[in-house]
mmCIF file of C-alpha atoms in Angstrom:
data_model
loop_
_atom_site.group_PDB
_atom_site.id
_atom_site.type_symbol
_atom_site.label_atom_id
_atom_site.label_comp_id
_atom_site.label_asym_id
_atom_site.label_seq_id
_atom_site.Cartn_x
_atom_site.Cartn_y
_atom_site.Cartn_z
ATOM 1 C CA ALA Q 276 26.220 -133.539 108.661
ATOM 2 C CA ALA Q 277 22.686 -134.858 108.449
ATOM 3 C CA PRO Q 278 20.085 -132.078 109.366
ATOM 4 C CA ASP Q 279 18.314 -132.413 112.595
ATOM 5 C CA LEU Q 280 14.713 -133.373 111.880
ATOM 6 C CA GLY Q 281 13.644 -133.336 115.508
ATOM 7 C CA ALA Q 282 11.614 -135.879 117.303
ATOM 8 C CA PRO Q 283 9.245 -137.678 114.983
ATOM 9 C CA ALA Q 284 5.531 -138.170 115.293
ATOM 10 C CA THR Q 285 5.389 -141.736 116.619
ATOM 11 C CA PHE Q 286 2.156 -143.658 116.008
ATOM 12 C CA VAL Q 287 1.606 -146.526 118.373
ATOM 13 C CA LEU Q 288 -0.844 -148.585 116.507
ATOM 14 C CA LEU Q 289 -3.117 -150.673 118.828
ATOM 15 C CA ARG Q 290 -5.502 -153.142 117.353
ATOM 16 C CA HIS Q 291 -8.707 -153.356 119.312
ATOM 17 C CA GLY Q 292 -9.293 -156.318 121.659
ATOM 18 C CA GLU Q 293 -11.451 -159.496 120.674
ATOM 19 C CA THR Q 294 -15.059 -159.260 119.906
ATOM 20 C CA ALA Q 295 -17.401 -162.246 119.576
ATOM 21 C CA LEU Q 296 -16.470 -162.321 115.762
ATOM 22 C CA THR Q 297 -12.729 -162.196 116.233
ATOM 23 C CA PRO Q 298 -11.988 -165.791 117.125
ATOM 24 C CA GLU Q 299 -14.299 -167.070 114.313
ATOM 25 C CA LYS Q 300 -12.288 -164.874 111.765
ATOM 26 C CA ARG Q 301 -15.453 -163.213 110.516
ATOM 27 C CA PHE Q 302 -15.455 -160.104 108.331
ATOM 28 C CA SER Q 303 -16.086 -157.332 110.741
ATOM 29 C CA GLY Q 304 -15.688 -153.687 109.341
ATOM 30 C CA SER Q 305 -17.556 -150.417 109.496
ATOM 31 C CA GLY Q 306 -20.786 -151.500 107.749
ATOM 32 C CA GLY Q 307 -21.650 -154.350 110.012
ATOM 33 C CA THR Q 308 -23.137 -154.644 113.693
ATOM 34 C CA ASP Q 309 -20.332 -152.802 115.444
ATOM 35 C CA PRO Q 310 -19.848 -155.470 118.159
ATOM 36 C CA GLU Q 311 -18.499 -154.707 121.607
ATOM 37 C CA LEU Q 312 -15.581 -156.336 123.244
ATOM 38 C CA SER Q 313 -15.916 -159.729 124.622
ATOM 39 C CA ALA Q 314 -14.751 -160.866 128.080
ATOM 40 C CA THR Q 315 -11.466 -161.789 126.453
ATOM 41 C CA GLY Q 316 -11.292 -158.458 124.588
ATOM 42 C CA ARG Q 317 -11.839 -156.403 127.901
ATOM 43 C CA ASP Q 318 -9.071 -158.356 129.572
ATOM 44 C CA GLN Q 319 -6.728 -157.591 126.626
ATOM 45 C CA ALA Q 320 -7.606 -153.900 126.791
ATOM 46 C CA ALA Q 321 -6.727 -153.979 130.426
ATOM 47 C CA ARG Q 322 -3.396 -155.637 129.852
ATOM 48 C CA ALA Q 323 -2.507 -152.986 127.121
ATOM 49 C CA ALA Q 324 -3.524 -150.404 129.540
ATOM 50 C CA ALA Q 325 -1.163 -151.616 132.106
ATOM 51 C CA HIS Q 326 1.622 -151.957 129.582
ATOM 52 C CA PHE Q 327 1.226 -148.382 128.459
ATOM 53 C CA ALA Q 328 1.040 -147.124 132.021
ATOM 54 C CA ALA Q 329 4.373 -148.945 132.781
ATOM 55 C CA LEU Q 330 6.025 -147.476 129.740
ATOM 56 C CA GLY Q 331 4.841 -143.885 130.336
ATOM 57 C CA THR Q 332 5.408 -142.761 126.711
ATOM 58 C CA VAL Q 333 1.860 -142.323 125.338
ATOM 59 C CA GLN Q 334 1.027 -138.587 125.289
ATOM 60 C CA GLU Q 335 -2.275 -138.691 123.317
ATOM 61 C CA ILE Q 336 -4.965 -141.170 122.208
ATOM 62 C CA VAL Q 337 -6.956 -141.253 119.004
ATOM 63 C CA SER Q 338 -9.725 -143.921 118.201
ATOM 64 C CA SER Q 339 -11.557 -145.253 115.535
ATOM 65 C CA PRO Q 340 -15.343 -144.479 115.984
ATOM 66 C CA LEU Q 341 -16.306 -148.120 116.069
ATOM 67 C CA ARG Q 342 -17.257 -149.383 119.592
ATOM 68 C CA ARG Q 343 -14.636 -152.022 119.985
ATOM 69 C CA CYS Q 344 -11.974 -149.443 119.459
ATOM 70 C CA ARG Q 345 -13.617 -146.968 121.665
ATOM 71 C CA GLU Q 346 -13.916 -149.352 124.531
ATOM 72 C CA THR Q 347 -10.260 -150.407 124.111
ATOM 73 C CA ALA Q 348 -9.133 -146.854 123.968
ATOM 74 C CA ALA Q 349 -11.078 -145.949 127.050
ATOM 75 C CA ALA Q 350 -9.369 -148.646 128.989
ATOM 76 C CA VAL Q 351 -6.078 -147.203 128.168
ATOM 77 C CA ALA Q 352 -7.252 -143.610 128.704
ATOM 78 C CA ASP Q 353 -8.582 -144.286 132.056
ATOM 79 C CA ARG Q 354 -5.319 -145.863 133.099
ATOM 80 C CA LEU Q 355 -3.239 -142.939 131.828
ATOM 81 C CA GLY Q 356 -5.487 -140.011 132.732
ATOM 82 C CA LEU Q 357 -5.974 -138.995 129.112
ATOM 83 C CA GLU Q 358 -8.914 -138.078 126.812
ATOM 84 C CA VAL Q 359 -9.702 -139.940 123.546
ATOM 85 C CA ARG Q 360 -10.144 -138.109 120.438
ATOM 86 C CA VAL Q 361 -12.185 -140.086 117.791
ATOM 87 C CA ASP Q 362 -11.189 -139.845 114.097
ATOM 88 C CA GLU Q 363 -13.397 -141.142 111.386
ATOM 89 C CA GLY Q 364 -10.412 -141.736 109.271
ATOM 90 C CA LEU Q 365 -9.328 -144.736 111.520
ATOM 91 C CA ARG Q 366 -12.387 -146.736 110.940
ATOM 92 C CA GLU Q 367 -12.127 -150.384 109.431
ATOM 93 C CA THR Q 368 -12.949 -151.152 105.844
ATOM 94 C CA ASP Q 369 -16.562 -151.406 104.961
ATOM 95 C CA PHE Q 370 -16.723 -155.084 103.800
ATOM 96 C CA GLY Q 371 -20.364 -154.757 102.184
ATOM 97 C CA ALA Q 372 -22.267 -157.996 101.975
ATOM 98 C CA TRP Q 373 -19.420 -159.901 103.487
ATOM 99 C CA GLU Q 374 -19.928 -158.314 106.960
ATOM 100 C CA GLY Q 375 -20.255 -161.006 109.584
ATOM 101 C CA LEU Q 376 -19.350 -163.913 107.328
ATOM 102 C CA THR Q 377 -16.334 -166.138 107.404
ATOM 103 C CA PHE Q 378 -13.788 -166.350 104.645
ATOM 104 C CA GLY Q 379 -15.240 -169.789 103.708
ATOM 105 C CA GLU Q 380 -18.797 -168.487 103.584
ATOM 106 C CA VAL Q 381 -17.807 -165.565 101.279
ATOM 107 C CA ARG Q 382 -15.968 -167.904 99.138
ATOM 108 C CA GLU Q 383 -19.059 -170.106 98.862
ATOM 109 C CA ARG Q 384 -21.530 -167.409 98.211
ATOM 110 C CA TYR Q 385 -19.459 -164.740 96.254
ATOM 111 C CA GLY Q 386 -16.552 -166.751 94.993
ATOM 112 C CA ASP Q 387 -15.850 -164.771 91.767
ATOM 113 C CA ASP Q 388 -15.976 -161.433 93.777
ATOM 114 C CA LEU Q 389 -13.685 -162.724 96.503
ATOM 115 C CA THR Q 390 -11.221 -164.035 93.760
ATOM 116 C CA ALA Q 391 -11.295 -160.553 92.054
ATOM 117 C CA TRP Q 392 -10.839 -158.654 95.446
ATOM 118 C CA LEU Q 393 -7.751 -160.844 96.395
ATOM 119 C CA ALA Q 394 -6.199 -160.010 93.173
ATOM 120 C CA ASP Q 395 -6.959 -156.394 92.479
ATOM 121 C CA PRO Q 396 -6.838 -153.613 95.357
ATOM 122 C CA GLU Q 397 -9.128 -151.412 93.325
ATOM 123 C CA THR Q 398 -11.898 -154.201 93.676
ATOM 124 C CA ALA Q 399 -14.554 -153.578 96.343
ATOM 125 C CA PRO Q 400 -16.243 -156.391 98.241
ATOM 126 C CA THR Q 401 -19.774 -157.351 97.143
ATOM 127 C CA GLY Q 402 -22.574 -154.945 97.783
ATOM 128 C CA GLY Q 403 -20.883 -151.426 97.919
ATOM 129 C CA GLY Q 404 -17.911 -152.119 100.374
ATOM 130 C CA GLU Q 405 -14.587 -150.186 100.160
ATOM 131 C CA SER Q 406 -11.620 -151.367 97.942
ATOM 132 C CA PHE Q 407 -8.135 -151.428 99.507
ATOM 133 C CA THR Q 408 -7.268 -148.621 97.241
ATOM 134 C CA GLU Q 409 -10.105 -146.410 98.750
ATOM 135 C CA VAL Q 410 -9.067 -147.350 102.255
ATOM 136 C CA ALA Q 411 -5.411 -146.540 101.522
ATOM 137 C CA THR Q 412 -6.462 -142.943 100.331
ATOM 138 C CA ARG Q 413 -8.497 -142.420 103.383
ATOM 139 C CA VAL Q 414 -5.790 -143.715 105.765
ATOM 140 C CA ALA Q 415 -2.896 -141.759 104.047
ATOM 141 C CA ALA Q 416 -4.960 -138.567 104.304
ATOM 142 C CA THR Q 417 -5.577 -139.408 108.122
ATOM 143 C CA ARG Q 418 -1.910 -140.134 108.370
ATOM 144 C CA ASP Q 419 -0.845 -136.845 107.056
ATOM 145 C CA ARG Q 420 -3.482 -134.894 109.198
ATOM 146 C CA LEU Q 421 -2.308 -136.668 112.319
ATOM 147 C CA THR Q 422 1.340 -136.383 111.800
ATOM 148 C CA ALA Q 423 1.147 -132.670 111.315
ATOM 149 C CA ARG Q 424 -1.113 -132.227 114.324
ATOM 150 C CA TYR Q 425 1.135 -134.475 116.580
ATOM 151 C CA ALA Q 426 4.656 -133.766 115.394
ATOM 152 C CA GLY Q 427 7.190 -134.713 117.841
ATOM 153 C CA ARG Q 428 4.663 -136.485 120.088
ATOM 154 C CA THR Q 429 3.768 -140.240 120.798
ATOM 155 C CA VAL Q 430 0.245 -140.864 120.009
ATOM 156 C CA LEU Q 431 -1.669 -144.062 120.527
ATOM 157 C CA LEU Q 432 -3.988 -144.952 117.534
ATOM 158 C CA VAL Q 433 -6.618 -147.481 118.371
ATOM 159 C CA THR Q 434 -7.796 -148.829 115.211
ATOM 160 C CA HIS Q 435 -8.397 -152.099 113.012
ATOM 161 C CA VAL Q 436 -6.560 -154.664 110.909
ATOM 162 C CA THR Q 437 -6.787 -152.897 107.645
ATOM 163 C CA PRO Q 438 -5.899 -149.272 108.694
ATOM 164 C CA ILE Q 439 -2.807 -150.813 110.640
ATOM 165 C CA LYS Q 440 -1.520 -152.881 107.868
ATOM 166 C CA THR Q 441 -2.026 -149.947 105.509
ATOM 167 C CA LEU Q 442 0.021 -147.705 107.455
ATOM 168 C CA VAL Q 443 2.733 -150.218 107.744
ATOM 169 C CA ARG Q 444 2.485 -151.059 104.035
ATOM 170 C CA LEU Q 445 2.695 -147.394 103.088
ATOM 171 C CA ALA Q 446 5.794 -146.720 105.370
ATOM 172 C CA LEU Q 447 7.552 -149.607 103.717
ATOM 173 C CA GLU Q 448 6.430 -148.513 100.335
ATOM 174 C CA ALA Q 449 5.261 -152.103 99.711
ATOM 175 C CA PRO Q 450 2.631 -153.133 97.220
ATOM 176 C CA ALA Q 451 -0.947 -153.669 98.063
ATOM 177 C CA GLN Q 452 -0.564 -157.458 97.996
ATOM 178 C CA ALA Q 453 1.712 -157.043 101.127
ATOM 179 C CA MET Q 454 -1.467 -156.635 103.232
ATOM 180 C CA PHE Q 455 -2.041 -160.397 102.908
ATOM 181 C CA ARG Q 456 1.414 -161.184 104.097
ATOM 182 C CA MET Q 457 1.168 -159.631 107.540
ATOM 183 C CA GLU Q 458 -0.318 -161.274 110.713
ATOM 184 C CA LEU Q 459 -2.098 -158.823 113.111
ATOM 185 C CA SER Q 460 -3.436 -160.329 116.271
ATOM 186 C CA ALA Q 461 -6.179 -158.697 118.480
ATOM 187 C CA ALA Q 462 -4.853 -156.135 120.890
ATOM 188 C CA SER Q 463 -1.349 -156.284 119.198
ATOM 189 C CA ILE Q 464 0.898 -153.344 119.070
ATOM 190 C CA SER Q 465 2.656 -152.032 116.055
ATOM 191 C CA THR Q 466 4.695 -148.784 115.818
ATOM 192 C CA VAL Q 467 5.660 -146.360 112.949
ATOM 193 C CA ALA Q 468 7.655 -143.138 113.429
ATOM 194 C CA TYR Q 469 7.304 -140.239 110.900
ATOM 195 C CA TYR Q 470 10.061 -137.717 110.455
ATOM 196 C CA GLY Q 471 9.930 -134.197 109.175
ATOM 197 C CA ASP Q 472 11.463 -135.166 105.871
ATOM 198 C CA GLY Q 473 8.633 -137.404 105.036
ATOM 199 C CA ASN Q 474 10.416 -140.515 105.760
ATOM 200 C CA ALA Q 475 8.937 -143.120 107.956
ATOM 201 C CA SER Q 476 10.479 -146.106 110.080
ATOM 202 C CA VAL Q 477 8.523 -149.152 111.158
ATOM 203 C CA ARG Q 478 9.854 -150.163 114.563
ATOM 204 C CA VAL Q 479 7.405 -152.857 115.869
ATOM 205 C CA LEU Q 480 4.860 -155.132 114.186
ATOM 206 C CA ASN Q 481 2.304 -157.386 115.781
ATOM 207 C CA ASP Q 482 3.870 -157.408 119.324
ATOM 208 C CA THR Q 483 1.592 -159.468 121.821
ATOM 209 C CA SER Q 484 4.169 -159.758 124.518
ATOM 210 C CA HIS Q 485 2.070 -157.515 126.824
ATOM 211 C CA LEU Q 486 -0.825 -160.107 126.750
ATOM 212 C CA ARG Q 487 1.155 -163.007 128.070
#
């Protein structure tokens, strides 16, 4: 018989709501202006809060330190009557000199650097940003720390595109290039469960049904 591994640590991964930069698809990481939620983003956060209140499964909330995540997390926490714990490990990538620029603008100004970044996860954005390899190391350490702390519990992690995609990629044991094959909408929900034997199960990716 298979061993009883008990209830997993379940991470419900909520991407923050929209900011003014989101619909313009501008690089918005931890080294930029730290924008607040837009009116659309606040509505998305409220809809996510209503969704989690109806489910009644979230037991803890942990947020990236960036404003857009803290505002999204606060909307859910207020609805659920929970406190928000902030964890630096959930912050977005530092995109260096690319912060605030569109992909096209980066291609025009830093074309060679962008090509190298797209081809190699160890290449950092122009101007001292973080490589995907560095982010993966940080996110994996955060995952290990939080799964140990919240074993058997369902935790809402309010974070960003790169940390969420990284957690999904690592759970699937997929290569770094898989990051570019995932769509992750604003205020979308993804879910990964982590079991006591070290195995992980991706249960949901980019669910936006609560926003409709």
